[in-house]
GROMACS .gro file of C-alpha atoms in nm:
model
  108
    1MET     CA    1  14.166   6.044  20.239
    2LYS     CA    2  14.176   5.674  20.135
    3LYS     CA    3  14.054   5.551  19.823
    4GLU     CA    4  13.771   5.296  19.764
    5VAL     CA    5  13.897   4.975  19.636
    6GLU     CA    6  13.674   4.846  19.355
    7VAL     CA    7  13.598   4.485  19.347
    8LYS     CA    8  13.532   4.367  18.991
    9THR     CA    9  13.335   4.028  18.884
   10THR     CA   10  13.243   3.861  18.566
   11ILE     CA   11  12.920   4.000  18.577
   12GLY     CA   12  12.967   4.351  18.708
   13GLU     CA   13  13.131   4.558  19.002
   14LEU     CA   14  13.071   4.504  19.379
   15VAL     CA   15  12.806   4.743  19.509
   16GLY     CA   16  12.757   4.619  19.872
   17TYR     CA   17  12.737   4.387  20.092
   18PHE     CA   18  12.392   4.335  20.294
   19ASP     CA   19  12.284   4.048  20.535
   20GLY     CA   20  12.512   3.800  20.392
   21PHE     CA   21  12.437   3.877  20.053
   22TYR     CA   22  12.637   4.070  19.776
   23LEU     CA   23  12.504   4.331  19.553
   24ILE     CA   24  12.655   4.334  19.211
   25ASP     CA   25  12.570   4.631  18.981
   26LYS     CA   26  12.509   4.524  18.605
   27GLY     CA   27  12.447   4.837  18.472
   28GLU     CA   28  12.055   4.881  18.464
   29GLU     CA   29  11.986   4.655  18.740
   30GLY     CA   30  12.146   4.475  19.031
   31THR     CA   31  12.214   4.125  19.124
   32TRP     CA   32  12.206   3.959  19.464
   33LEU     CA   33  12.459   3.655  19.503
   34THR     CA   34  12.541   3.443  19.799
   35GLU     CA   35  12.879   3.434  19.938
   36GLU     CA   36  12.948   3.077  19.742
   37GLU     CA   37  12.811   3.244  19.418
   38TYR     CA   38  13.039   3.577  19.486
   39GLU     CA   39  13.372   3.388  19.516
   40THR     CA   40  13.250   3.192  19.172
   41VAL     CA   41  13.215   3.513  18.961
   42LYS     CA   42  13.481   3.740  19.174
   43TYR     CA   43  13.813   3.800  18.984
   44PRO     CA   44  14.128   3.656  19.144
   45GLU     CA   45  14.362   3.944  19.325
   46LEU     CA   46  14.664   3.979  19.200
   47ASN     CA   47  14.976   4.193  19.324
   48PRO     CA   48  15.155   4.384  19.062
   49LEU     CA   49  15.442   4.135  18.961
   50GLU     CA   50  15.131   3.876  18.894
   51ALA     CA   51  14.933   4.159  18.720
   52ARG     CA   52  15.238   4.229  18.484
   53GLN     CA   53  15.316   3.853  18.420
   54TYR     CA   54  14.917   3.822  18.349
   55LYS     CA   55  14.943   4.091  18.066
   56ILE     CA   56  15.233   3.938  17.897
   57LEU     CA   57  15.027   3.591  17.907
   58MET     CA   58  14.721   3.776  17.725
   59HIS     CA   59  14.904   4.015  17.489
   60LYS     CA   60  14.741   3.843  17.230
   61ARG     CA   61  14.411   3.799  17.404
   62ASP     CA   62  14.404   3.416  17.336
   63LYS     CA   63  14.316   3.246  17.623
   64VAL     CA   64  14.426   2.899  17.486
   65GLU     CA   65  14.782   3.023  17.413
   66ALA     CA   66  14.804   3.175  17.743
   67LEU     CA   67  14.708   2.857  17.921
   68ILE     CA   68  14.941   2.682  17.710
   69LYS     CA   69  15.237   2.905  17.764
   70LEU     CA   70  15.178   2.892  18.127
   71MET     CA   71  15.146   2.499  18.127
   72TYR     CA   72  15.498   2.495  17.974
   73ASP     CA   73  15.611   2.753  18.246
   74VAL     CA   74  15.443   2.559  18.531
   75ILE     CA   75  15.569   2.189  18.391
   76GLY     CA   76  15.878   2.265  18.199
   77PHE     CA   77  15.985   2.093  17.887
   78ASP     CA   78  16.277   1.866  17.813
   79GLU     CA   79  16.329   1.954  17.436
   80LYS     CA   80  16.622   1.714  17.417
   81ASN     CA   81  16.405   1.419  17.521
   82PHE     CA   82  16.094   1.604  17.372
   83LYS     CA   83  15.886   1.526  17.681
   84PRO     CA   84  15.766   1.740  18.006
   85PHE     CA   85  15.973   1.738  18.329
   86PRO     CA   86  15.819   1.566  18.613
   87CYS     CA   87  15.604   1.821  18.802
   88GLU     CA   88  15.596   1.808  19.200
   89ALA     CA   89  15.333   2.089  19.294
   90ALA     CA   90  15.269   2.418  19.125
   91LYS     CA   91  15.281   2.740  19.301
   92GLU     CA   92  14.961   2.917  19.413
   93GLN     CA   93  15.008   3.200  19.170
   94TYR     CA   94  14.981   2.977  18.881
   95TYR     CA   95  14.597   2.871  18.998
   96ARG     CA   96  14.585   3.266  19.001
   97TYR     CA   97  14.698   3.333  18.685
   98VAL     CA   98  14.463   3.065  18.540
   99GLU     CA   99  14.161   3.162  18.708
  100ALA     CA  100  14.229   3.518  18.593
  101ILE     CA  101  14.274   3.396  18.236
  102ILE     CA  102  13.938   3.173  18.252
  103LYS     CA  103  13.748   3.461  18.387
  104GLY     CA  104  13.914   3.723  18.176
  105GLY     CA  105  14.036   3.976  18.432
  106TYR     CA  106  14.166   4.041  18.786
  107ASN     CA  107  14.147   4.265  19.069
  108ASP     CA  108  14.449   4.493  19.208
   0.00000   0.00000   0.00000
């Protein structure tokens, strides 16, 4: 028996998709969203290693501190000269971390 995957968003859980619109359950009432609106409120999908790193970053539930720690991890910091290392490009997973931190959650 296959387990139904729950898709969480910042405003509720996805109930269904009908005729180009997504239905989000907000408890007492539902909200219909276009695809663009749905992608805006949908939590990012993180794999188990990324989810573990997210939990480590958010252990104090402080978004600012988590983003600062992530920034230093992405950029790096030269403590000898007290300035950041040059950053060529951030990995895609960092964008998902930032999205999850700002939105306040993730999907498995």
